[in-house]
PDB file of C-alpha atoms and ligand atoms in Angstrom:
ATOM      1  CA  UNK A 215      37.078 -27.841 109.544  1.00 80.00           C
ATOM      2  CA  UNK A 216      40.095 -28.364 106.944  1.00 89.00           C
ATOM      3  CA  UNK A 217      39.744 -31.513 105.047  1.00 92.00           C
ATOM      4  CA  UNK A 218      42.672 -33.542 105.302  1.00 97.00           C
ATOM      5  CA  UNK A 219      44.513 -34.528 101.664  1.00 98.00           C
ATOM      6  CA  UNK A 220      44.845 -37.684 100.613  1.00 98.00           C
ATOM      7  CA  UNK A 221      48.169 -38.930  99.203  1.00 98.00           C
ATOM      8  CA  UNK A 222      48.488 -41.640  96.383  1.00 98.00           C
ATOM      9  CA  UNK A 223      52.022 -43.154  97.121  1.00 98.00           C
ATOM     10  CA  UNK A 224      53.653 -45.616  94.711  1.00 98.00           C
ATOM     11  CA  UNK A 225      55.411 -48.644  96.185  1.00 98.00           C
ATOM     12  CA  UNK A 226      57.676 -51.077  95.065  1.00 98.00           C
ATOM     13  CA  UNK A 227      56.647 -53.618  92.281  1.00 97.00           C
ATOM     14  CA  UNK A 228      58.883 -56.629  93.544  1.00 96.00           C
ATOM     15  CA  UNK A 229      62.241 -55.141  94.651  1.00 96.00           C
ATOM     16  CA  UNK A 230      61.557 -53.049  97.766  1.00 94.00           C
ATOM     17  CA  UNK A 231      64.491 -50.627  97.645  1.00 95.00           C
ATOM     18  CA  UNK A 232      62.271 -49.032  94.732  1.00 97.00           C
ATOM     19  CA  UNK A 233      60.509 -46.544  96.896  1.00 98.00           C
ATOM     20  CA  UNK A 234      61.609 -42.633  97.389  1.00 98.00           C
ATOM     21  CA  UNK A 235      62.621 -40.770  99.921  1.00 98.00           C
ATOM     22  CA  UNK A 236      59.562 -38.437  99.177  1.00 98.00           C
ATOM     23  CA  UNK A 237      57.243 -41.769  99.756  1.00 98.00           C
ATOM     24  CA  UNK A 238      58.965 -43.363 102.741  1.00 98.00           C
ATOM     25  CA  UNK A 239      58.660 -39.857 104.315  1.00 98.00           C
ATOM     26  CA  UNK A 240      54.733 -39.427 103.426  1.00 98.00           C
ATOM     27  CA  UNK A 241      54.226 -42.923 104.835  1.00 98.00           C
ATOM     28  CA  UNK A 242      55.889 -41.871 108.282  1.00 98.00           C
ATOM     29  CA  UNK A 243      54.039 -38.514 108.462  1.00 98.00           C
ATOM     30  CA  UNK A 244      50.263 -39.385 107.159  1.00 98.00           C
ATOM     31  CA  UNK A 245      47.762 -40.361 110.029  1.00 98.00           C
ATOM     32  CA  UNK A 246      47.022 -43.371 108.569  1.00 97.00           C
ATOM     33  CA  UNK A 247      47.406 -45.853 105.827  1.00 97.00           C
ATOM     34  CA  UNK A 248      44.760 -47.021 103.465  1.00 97.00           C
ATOM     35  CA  UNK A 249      45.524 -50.462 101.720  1.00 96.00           C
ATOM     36  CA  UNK A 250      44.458 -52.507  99.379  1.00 94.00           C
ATOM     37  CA  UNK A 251      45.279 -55.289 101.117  1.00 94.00           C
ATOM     38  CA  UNK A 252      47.196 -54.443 105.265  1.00 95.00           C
ATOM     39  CA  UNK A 253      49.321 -57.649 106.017  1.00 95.00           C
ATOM     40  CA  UNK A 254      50.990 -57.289 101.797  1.00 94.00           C
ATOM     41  CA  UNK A 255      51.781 -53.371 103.167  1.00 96.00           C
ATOM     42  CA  UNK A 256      52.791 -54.768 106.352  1.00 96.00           C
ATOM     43  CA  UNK A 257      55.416 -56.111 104.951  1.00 95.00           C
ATOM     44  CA  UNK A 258      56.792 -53.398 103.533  1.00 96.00           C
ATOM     45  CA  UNK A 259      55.794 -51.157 106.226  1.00 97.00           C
ATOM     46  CA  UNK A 260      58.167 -53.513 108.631  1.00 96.00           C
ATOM     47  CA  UNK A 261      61.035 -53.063 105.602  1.00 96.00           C
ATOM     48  CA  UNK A 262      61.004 -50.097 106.244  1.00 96.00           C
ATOM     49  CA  UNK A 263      60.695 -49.709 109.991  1.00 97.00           C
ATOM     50  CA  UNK A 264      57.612 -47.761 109.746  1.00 97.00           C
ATOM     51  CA  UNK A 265      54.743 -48.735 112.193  1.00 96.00           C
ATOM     52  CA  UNK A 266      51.081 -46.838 111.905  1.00 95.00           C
ATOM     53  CA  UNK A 267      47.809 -47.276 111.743  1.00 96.00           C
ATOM     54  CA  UNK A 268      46.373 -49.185 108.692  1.00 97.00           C
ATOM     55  CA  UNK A 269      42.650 -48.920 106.964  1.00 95.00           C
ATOM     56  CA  UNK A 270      41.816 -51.073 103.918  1.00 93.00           C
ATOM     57  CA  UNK A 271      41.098 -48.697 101.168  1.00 87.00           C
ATOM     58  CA  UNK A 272      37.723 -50.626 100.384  1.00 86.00           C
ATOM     59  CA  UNK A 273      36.076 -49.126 103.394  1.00 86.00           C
ATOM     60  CA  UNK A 274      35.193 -45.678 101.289  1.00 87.00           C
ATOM     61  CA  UNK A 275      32.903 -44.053 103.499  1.00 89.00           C
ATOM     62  CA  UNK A 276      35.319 -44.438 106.746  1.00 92.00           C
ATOM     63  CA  UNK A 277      37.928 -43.108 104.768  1.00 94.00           C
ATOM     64  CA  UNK A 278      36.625 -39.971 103.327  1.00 94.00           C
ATOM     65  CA  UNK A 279      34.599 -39.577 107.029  1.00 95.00           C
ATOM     66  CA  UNK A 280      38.511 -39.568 108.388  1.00 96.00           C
ATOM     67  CA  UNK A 281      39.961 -37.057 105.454  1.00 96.00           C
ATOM     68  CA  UNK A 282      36.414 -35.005 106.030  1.00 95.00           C
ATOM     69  CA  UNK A 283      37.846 -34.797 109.723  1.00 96.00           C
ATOM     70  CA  UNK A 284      41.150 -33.580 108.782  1.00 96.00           C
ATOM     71  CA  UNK A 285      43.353 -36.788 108.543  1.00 97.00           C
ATOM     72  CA  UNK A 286      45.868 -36.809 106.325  1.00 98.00           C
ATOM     73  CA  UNK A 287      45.886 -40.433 104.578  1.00 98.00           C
ATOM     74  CA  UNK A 288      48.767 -42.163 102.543  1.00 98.00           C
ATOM     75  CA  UNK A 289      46.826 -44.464  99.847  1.00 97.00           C
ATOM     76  CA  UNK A 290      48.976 -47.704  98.671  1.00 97.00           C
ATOM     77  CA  UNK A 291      48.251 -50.283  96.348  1.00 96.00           C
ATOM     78  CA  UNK A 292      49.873 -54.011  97.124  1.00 95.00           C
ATOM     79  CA  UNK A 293      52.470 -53.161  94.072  1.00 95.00           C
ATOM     80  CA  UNK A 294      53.621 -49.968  92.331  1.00 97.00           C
ATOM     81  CA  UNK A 295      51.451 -47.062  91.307  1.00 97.00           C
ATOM     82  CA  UNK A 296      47.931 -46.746  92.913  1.00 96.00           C
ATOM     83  CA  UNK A 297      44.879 -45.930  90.681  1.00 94.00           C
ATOM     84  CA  UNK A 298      46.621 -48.349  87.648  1.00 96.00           C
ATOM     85  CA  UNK A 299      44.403 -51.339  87.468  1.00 94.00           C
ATOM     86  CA  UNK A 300      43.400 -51.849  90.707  1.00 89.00           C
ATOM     87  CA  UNK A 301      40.655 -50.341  93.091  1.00 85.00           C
ATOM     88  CA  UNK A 302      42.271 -47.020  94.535  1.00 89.00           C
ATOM     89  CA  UNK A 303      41.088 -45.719  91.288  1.00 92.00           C
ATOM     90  CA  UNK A 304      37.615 -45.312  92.701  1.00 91.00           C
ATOM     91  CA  UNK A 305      38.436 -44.249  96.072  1.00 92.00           C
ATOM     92  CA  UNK A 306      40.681 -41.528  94.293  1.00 94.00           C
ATOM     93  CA  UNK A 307      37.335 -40.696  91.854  1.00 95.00           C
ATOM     94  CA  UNK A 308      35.123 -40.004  94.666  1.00 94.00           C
ATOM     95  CA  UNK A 309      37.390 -38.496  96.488  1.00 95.00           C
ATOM     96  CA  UNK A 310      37.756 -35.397  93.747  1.00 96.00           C
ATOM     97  CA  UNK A 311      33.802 -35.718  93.575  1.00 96.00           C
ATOM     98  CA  UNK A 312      34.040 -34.517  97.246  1.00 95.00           C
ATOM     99  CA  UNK A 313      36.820 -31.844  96.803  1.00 95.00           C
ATOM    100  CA  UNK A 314      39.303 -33.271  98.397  1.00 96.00           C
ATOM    101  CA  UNK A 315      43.097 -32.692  97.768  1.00 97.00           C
ATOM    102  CA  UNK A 316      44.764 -35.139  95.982  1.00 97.00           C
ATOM    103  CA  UNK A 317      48.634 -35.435  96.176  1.00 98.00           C
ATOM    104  CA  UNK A 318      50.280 -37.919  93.994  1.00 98.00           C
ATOM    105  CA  UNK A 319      53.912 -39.310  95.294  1.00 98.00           C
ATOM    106  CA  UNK A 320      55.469 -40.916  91.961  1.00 98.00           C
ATOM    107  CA  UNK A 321      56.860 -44.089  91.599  1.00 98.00           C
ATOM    108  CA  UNK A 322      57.446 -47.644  90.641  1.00 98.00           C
ATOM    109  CA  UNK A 323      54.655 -48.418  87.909  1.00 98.00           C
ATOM    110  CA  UNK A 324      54.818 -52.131  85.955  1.00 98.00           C
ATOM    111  CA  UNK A 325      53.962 -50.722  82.478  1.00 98.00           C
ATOM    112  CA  UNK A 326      56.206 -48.035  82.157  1.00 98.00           C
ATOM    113  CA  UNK A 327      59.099 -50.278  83.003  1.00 98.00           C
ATOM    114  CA  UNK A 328      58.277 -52.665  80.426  1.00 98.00           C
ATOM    115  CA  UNK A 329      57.887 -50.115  78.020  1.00 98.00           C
ATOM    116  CA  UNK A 330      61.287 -48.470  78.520  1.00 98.00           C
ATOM    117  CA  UNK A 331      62.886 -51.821  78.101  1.00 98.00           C
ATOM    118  CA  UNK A 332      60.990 -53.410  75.439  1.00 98.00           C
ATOM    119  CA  UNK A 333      62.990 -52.146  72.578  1.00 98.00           C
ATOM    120  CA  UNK A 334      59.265 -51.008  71.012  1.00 98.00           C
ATOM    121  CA  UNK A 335      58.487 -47.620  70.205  1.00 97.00           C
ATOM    122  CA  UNK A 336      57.646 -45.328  73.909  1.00 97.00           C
ATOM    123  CA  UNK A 337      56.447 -42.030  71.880  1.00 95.00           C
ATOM    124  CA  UNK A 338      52.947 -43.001  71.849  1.00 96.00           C
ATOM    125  CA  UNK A 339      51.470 -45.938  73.381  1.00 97.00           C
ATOM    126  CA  UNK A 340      48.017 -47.514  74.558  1.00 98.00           C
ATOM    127  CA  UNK A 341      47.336 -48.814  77.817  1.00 98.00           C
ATOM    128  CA  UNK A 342      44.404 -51.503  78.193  1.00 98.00           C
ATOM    129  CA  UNK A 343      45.171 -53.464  81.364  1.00 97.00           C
ATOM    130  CA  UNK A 344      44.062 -56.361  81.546  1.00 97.00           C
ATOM    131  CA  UNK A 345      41.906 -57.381  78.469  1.00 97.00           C
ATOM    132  CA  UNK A 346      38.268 -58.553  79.419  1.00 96.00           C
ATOM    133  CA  UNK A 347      36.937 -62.090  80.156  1.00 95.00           C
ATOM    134  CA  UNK A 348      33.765 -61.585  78.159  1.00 96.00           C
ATOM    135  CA  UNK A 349      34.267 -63.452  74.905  1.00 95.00           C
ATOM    136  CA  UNK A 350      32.321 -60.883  73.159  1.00 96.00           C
ATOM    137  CA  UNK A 351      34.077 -57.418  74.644  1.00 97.00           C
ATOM    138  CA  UNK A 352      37.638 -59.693  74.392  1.00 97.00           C
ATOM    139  CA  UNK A 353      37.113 -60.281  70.435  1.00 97.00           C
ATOM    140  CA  UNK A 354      36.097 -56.565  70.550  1.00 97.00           C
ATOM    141  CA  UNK A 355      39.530 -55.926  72.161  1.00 97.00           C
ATOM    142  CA  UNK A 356      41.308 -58.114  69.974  1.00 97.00           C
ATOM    143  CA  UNK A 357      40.016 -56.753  66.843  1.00 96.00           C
ATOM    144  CA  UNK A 358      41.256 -53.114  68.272  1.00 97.00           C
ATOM    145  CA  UNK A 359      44.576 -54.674  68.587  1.00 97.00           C
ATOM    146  CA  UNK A 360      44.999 -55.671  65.443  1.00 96.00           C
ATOM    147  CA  UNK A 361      44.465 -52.100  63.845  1.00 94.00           C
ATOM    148  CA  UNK A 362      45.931 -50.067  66.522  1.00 96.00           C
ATOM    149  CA  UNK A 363      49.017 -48.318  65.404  1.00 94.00           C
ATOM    150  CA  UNK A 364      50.238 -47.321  68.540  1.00 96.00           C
ATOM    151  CA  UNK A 365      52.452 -49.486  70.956  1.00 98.00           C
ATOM    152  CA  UNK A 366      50.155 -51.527  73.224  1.00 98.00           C
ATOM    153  CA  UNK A 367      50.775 -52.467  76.571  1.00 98.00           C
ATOM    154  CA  UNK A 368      49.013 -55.261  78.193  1.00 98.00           C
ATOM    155  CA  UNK A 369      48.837 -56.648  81.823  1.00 98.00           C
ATOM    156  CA  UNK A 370      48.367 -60.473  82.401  1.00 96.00           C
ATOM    157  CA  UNK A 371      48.150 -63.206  85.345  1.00 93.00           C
ATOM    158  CA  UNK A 372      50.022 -65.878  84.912  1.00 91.00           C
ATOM    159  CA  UNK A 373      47.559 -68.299  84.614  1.00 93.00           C
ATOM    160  CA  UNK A 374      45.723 -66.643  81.686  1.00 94.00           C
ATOM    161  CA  UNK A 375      49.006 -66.190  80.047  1.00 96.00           C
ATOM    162  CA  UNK A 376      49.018 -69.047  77.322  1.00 95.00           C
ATOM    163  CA  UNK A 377      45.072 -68.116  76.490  1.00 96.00           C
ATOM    164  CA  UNK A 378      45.928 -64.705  75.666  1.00 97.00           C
ATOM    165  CA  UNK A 379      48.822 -65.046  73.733  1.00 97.00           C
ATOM    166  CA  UNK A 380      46.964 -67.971  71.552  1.00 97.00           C
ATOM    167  CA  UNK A 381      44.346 -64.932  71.286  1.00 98.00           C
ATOM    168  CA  UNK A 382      46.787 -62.725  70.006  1.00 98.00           C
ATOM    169  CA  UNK A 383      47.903 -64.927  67.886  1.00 97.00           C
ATOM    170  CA  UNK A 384      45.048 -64.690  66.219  1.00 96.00           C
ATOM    171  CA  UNK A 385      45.363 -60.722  65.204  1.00 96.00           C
ATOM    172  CA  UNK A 386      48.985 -60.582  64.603  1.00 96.00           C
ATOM    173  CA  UNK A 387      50.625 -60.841  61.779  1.00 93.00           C
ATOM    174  CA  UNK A 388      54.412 -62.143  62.378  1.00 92.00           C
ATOM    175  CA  UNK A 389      55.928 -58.772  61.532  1.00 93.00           C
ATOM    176  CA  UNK A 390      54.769 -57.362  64.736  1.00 97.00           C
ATOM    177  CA  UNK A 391      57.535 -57.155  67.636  1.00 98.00           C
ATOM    178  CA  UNK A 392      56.060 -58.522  71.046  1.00 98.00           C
ATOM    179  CA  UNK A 393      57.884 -58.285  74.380  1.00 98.00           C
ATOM    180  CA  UNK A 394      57.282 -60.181  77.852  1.00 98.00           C
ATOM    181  CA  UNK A 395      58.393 -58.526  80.619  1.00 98.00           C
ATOM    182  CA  UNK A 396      58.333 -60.660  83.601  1.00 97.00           C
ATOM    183  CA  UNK A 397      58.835 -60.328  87.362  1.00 98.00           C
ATOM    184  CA  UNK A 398      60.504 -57.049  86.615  1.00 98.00           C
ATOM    185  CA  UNK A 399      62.704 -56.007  89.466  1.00 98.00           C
ATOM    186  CA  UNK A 400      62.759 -59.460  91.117  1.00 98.00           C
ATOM    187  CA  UNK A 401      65.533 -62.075  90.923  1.00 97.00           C
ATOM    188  CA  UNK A 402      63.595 -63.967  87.920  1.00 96.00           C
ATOM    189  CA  UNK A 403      63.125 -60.248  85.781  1.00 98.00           C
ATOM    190  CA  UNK A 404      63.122 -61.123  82.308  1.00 97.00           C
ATOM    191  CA  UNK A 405      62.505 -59.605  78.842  1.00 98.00           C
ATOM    192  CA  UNK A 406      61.605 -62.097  76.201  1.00 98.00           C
ATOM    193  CA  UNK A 407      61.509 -60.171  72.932  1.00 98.00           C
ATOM    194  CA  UNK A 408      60.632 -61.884  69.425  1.00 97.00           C
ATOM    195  CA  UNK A 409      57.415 -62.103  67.500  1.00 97.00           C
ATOM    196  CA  UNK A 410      54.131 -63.701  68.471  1.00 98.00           C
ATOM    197  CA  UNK A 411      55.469 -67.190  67.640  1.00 97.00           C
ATOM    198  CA  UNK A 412      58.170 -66.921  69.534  1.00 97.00           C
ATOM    199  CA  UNK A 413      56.788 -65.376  72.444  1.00 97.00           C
ATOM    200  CA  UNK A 414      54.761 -68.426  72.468  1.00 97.00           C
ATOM    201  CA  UNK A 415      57.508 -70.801  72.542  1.00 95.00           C
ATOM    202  CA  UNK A 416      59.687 -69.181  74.938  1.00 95.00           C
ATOM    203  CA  UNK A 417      56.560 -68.119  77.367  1.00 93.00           C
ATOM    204  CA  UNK A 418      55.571 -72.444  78.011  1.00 90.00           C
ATOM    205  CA  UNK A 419      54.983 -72.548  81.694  1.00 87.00           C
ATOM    206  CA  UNK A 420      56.111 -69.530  82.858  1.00 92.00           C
ATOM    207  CA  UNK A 421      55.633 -68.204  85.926  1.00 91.00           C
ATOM    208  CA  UNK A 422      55.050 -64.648  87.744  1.00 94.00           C
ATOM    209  CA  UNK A 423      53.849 -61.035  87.020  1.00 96.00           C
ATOM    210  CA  UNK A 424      53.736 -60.048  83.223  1.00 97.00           C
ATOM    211  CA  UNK A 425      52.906 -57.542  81.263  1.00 98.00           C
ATOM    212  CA  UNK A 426      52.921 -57.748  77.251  1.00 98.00           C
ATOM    213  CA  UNK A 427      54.252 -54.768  75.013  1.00 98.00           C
ATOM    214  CA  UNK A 428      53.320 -55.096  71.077  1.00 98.00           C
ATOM    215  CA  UNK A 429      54.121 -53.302  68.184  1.00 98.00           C
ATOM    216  CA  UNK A 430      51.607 -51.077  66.908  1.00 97.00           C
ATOM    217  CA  UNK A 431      49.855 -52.180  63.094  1.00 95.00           C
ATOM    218  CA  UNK A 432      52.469 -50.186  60.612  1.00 89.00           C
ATOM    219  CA  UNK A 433      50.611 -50.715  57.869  1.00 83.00           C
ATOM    220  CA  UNK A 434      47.859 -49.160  59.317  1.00 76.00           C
ATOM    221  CA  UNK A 435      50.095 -46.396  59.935  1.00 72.00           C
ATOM    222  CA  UNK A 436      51.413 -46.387  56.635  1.00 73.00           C
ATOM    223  CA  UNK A 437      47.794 -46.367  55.117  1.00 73.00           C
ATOM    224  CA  UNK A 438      46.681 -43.750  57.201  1.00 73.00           C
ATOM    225  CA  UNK A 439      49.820 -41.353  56.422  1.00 77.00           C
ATOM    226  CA  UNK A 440      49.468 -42.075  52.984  1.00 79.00           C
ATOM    227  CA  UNK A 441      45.788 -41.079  53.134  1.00 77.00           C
ATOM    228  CA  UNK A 442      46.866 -37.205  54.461  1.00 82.00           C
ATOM    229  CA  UNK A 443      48.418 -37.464  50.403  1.00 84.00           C
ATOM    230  CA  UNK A 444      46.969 -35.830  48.025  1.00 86.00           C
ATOM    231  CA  UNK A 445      45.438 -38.418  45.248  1.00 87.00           C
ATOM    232  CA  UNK A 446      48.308 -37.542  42.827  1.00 86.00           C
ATOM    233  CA  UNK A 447      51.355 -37.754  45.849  1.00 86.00           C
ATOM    234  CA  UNK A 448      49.739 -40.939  46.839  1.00 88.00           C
ATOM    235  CA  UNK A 449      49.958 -42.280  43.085  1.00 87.00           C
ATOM    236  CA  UNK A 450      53.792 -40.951  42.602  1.00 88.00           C
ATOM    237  CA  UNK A 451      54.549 -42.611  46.133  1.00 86.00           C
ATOM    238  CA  UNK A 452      54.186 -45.847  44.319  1.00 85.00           C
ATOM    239  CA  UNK A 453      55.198 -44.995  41.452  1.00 86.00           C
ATOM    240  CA  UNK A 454      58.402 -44.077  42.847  1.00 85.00           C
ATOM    241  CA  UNK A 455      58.616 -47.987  44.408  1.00 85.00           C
ATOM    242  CA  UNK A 456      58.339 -49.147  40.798  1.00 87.00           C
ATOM    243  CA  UNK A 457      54.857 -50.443  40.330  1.00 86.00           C
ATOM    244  CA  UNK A 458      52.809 -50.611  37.517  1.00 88.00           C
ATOM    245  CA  UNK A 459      50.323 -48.458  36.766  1.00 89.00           C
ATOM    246  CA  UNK A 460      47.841 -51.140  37.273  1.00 88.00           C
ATOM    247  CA  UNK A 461      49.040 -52.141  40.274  1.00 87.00           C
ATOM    248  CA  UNK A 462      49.166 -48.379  42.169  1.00 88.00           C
ATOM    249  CA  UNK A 463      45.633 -47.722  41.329  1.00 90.00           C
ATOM    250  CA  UNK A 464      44.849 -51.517  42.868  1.00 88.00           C
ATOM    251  CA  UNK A 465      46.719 -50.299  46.020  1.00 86.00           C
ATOM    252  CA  UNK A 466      45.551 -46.212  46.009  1.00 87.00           C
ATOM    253  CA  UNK A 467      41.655 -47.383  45.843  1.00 86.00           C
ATOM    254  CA  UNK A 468      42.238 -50.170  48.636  1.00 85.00           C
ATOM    255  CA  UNK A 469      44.265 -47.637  50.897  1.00 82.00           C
ATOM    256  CA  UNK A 470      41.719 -44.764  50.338  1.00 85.00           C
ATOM    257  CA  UNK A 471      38.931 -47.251  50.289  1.00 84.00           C
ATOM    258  CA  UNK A 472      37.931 -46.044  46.667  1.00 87.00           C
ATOM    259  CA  UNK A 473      36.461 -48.081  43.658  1.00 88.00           C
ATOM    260  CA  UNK A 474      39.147 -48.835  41.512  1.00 86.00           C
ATOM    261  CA  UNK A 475      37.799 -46.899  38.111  1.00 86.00           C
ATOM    262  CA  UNK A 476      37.359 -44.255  40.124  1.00 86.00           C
ATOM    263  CA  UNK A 477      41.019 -44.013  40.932  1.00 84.00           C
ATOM    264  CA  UNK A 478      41.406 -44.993  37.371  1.00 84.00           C
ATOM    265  CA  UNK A 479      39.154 -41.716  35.887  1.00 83.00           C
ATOM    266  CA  UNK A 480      41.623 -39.332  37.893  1.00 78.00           C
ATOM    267  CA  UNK A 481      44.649 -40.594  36.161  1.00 72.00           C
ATOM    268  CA  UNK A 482      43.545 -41.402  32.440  1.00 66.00           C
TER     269      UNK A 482
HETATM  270  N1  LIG B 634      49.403 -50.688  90.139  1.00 59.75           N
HETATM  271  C1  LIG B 634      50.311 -51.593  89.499  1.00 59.75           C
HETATM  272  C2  LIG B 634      51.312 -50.804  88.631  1.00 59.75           C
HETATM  273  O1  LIG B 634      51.629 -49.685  88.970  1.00 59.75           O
HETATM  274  O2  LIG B 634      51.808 -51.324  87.633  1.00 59.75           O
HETATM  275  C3  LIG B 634      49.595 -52.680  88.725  1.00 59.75           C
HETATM  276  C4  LIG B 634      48.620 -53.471  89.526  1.00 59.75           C
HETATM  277  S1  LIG B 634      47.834 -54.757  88.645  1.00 59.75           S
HETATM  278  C5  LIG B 634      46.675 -55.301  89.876  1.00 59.75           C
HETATM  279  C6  LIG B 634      48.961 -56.079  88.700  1.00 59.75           C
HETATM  280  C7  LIG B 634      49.576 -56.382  87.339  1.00 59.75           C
HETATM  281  O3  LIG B 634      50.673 -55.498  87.109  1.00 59.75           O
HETATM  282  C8  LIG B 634      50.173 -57.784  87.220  1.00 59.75           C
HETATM  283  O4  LIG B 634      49.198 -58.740  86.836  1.00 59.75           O
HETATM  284  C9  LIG B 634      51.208 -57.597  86.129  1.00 59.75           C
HETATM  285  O5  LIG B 634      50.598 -57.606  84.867  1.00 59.75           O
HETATM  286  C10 LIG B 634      51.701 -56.169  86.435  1.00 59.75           C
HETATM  287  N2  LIG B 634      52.881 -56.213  87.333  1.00 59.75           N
HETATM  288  C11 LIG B 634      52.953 -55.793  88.603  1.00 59.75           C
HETATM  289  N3  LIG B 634      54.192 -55.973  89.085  1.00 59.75           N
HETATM  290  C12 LIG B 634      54.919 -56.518  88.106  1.00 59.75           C
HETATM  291  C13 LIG B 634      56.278 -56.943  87.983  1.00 59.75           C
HETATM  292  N4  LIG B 634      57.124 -56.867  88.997  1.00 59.75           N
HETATM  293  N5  LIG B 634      56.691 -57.464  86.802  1.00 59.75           N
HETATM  294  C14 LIG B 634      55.831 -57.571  85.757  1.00 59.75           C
HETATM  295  N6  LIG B 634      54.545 -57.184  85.825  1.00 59.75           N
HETATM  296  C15 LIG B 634      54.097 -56.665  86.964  1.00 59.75           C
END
């Protein structure tokens, strides 16, 4: 018997006019729905005048028994893209384990819309979700932070909002751009842009979904480029700043994590 495929369709993240054609018209044609949660996709199944049968997507084994049979099943998450921090991403796992066809239907995703808008570098970026509860994997996380390079994107309930920016207080230095996006696509969107400090002050009490874009650690950057120098184009990049002599071999040895006389020997 043909297995049926399973769709992974994205669906709004607040506004629900964000949904495509391509999606609305999966939705009407697929057997059957598979939810994270049916009465939040209720509501957008009724906004869009669309009335079938619903599954909750946590009920693996009657799923994959249905696509096994044939059915052809539209997989939703209660906001945006399906498989991004929340549980389809197992259902979709297990479901390539078995062989079955997976279609994605693009859309709406939180992260990438708080990228685009956060006025912080989008060429290359790190996605963590939503950083762990465990104080020892969290300072892990935090420590990662604080040397990553790239932009980092973060996801955060309101409630654990002021704890995690205190936390990230803690790892960045004020130099580092940080942006809030909140409730984006909803009548309270906002972007509050500024460094750490002044996230904090803005961010008292606020309310809604967030997610939390930061500049990636340029001087980490900067080390590391500088460290793909030779030992003498390293030396003439500072000594083209106007440092003394003592002072580049200080800052060669700490960047390429020499001993200073070492440095020193190559030079004299
Ligand atoms: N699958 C979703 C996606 O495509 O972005 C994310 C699901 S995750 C369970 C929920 C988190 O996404 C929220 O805690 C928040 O960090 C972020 N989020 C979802 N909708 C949002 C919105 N409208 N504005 C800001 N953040 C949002």
């Amino acid at each position: 018997m043909k297995k049926g495929t399973l769709y992974i369709v994205a669906t709004p993240i607040g506004n629900l006019d964000d949904i495509t054609v391509r999606a609305i018209k999966t939705l009407q044609e697929a057997d059957l729905i598979a939810a994270e949660d049916t009465r939040h996709t209720l509501k957008l199944l009724n906004h869009l005048e669309i009335s079938k049968p619903m599954i909750s997507y946590h009920r693996h084994n009657v799923l994959i028994e249905k696509l096994q049979e044939g059915q052809n099943i539209a997989l939703v998450s209660d906001a945006g893209t399906p498989g991004i921090c929340d549980p389809g991403e197992e259902v979709i796992k297990k479901c390539i384990e078995l062989g079955i066809n997976i279609v994605p239907i693009p859309g709406a995703c939180a992260m990438i819309n708080s990228l685009i808008c956060s006025g912080i570098d989008t060429k290359e970026f790190t996605f963590l979700g939503f950083l762990p509860l465990n104080k020892k994997l969290r300072k892990k996380k935090l420590e990662e932070i604080e040397k990553e390079n790239k932009t980092i994107i973060i996801y955060e309930a309101p409630h654990k909002l002021e704890t995690t920016l205190k936390d990230l207080q803690k790892v960045l230095t004020q130099d580092r751009k940080v942006t809030l996006a909140r409730e984006i696509t909803k009548i309270h969107e906002e972007f509050i842009r500024g460094n750490i400090d002044e996230i904090i002050q803005k961010a008292e009490n606020l309310k809604g979904e967030i997610v939390l874009i930061i500049e990636g650690n340029k001087e980490v950057e900067e080390e590391n480029s500088l460290n793909n120098l030779t030992i003498e184009e390293h030396y003439k990049f500072y000594e083209e700043q106007g440092l003394s002599k003592k002072d580049i071999i200080k800052k060669v040895a700490k960047d390429r994590n020499m001993n200073k006389n070492d440095v020193y020997q190559q030079f004299i």
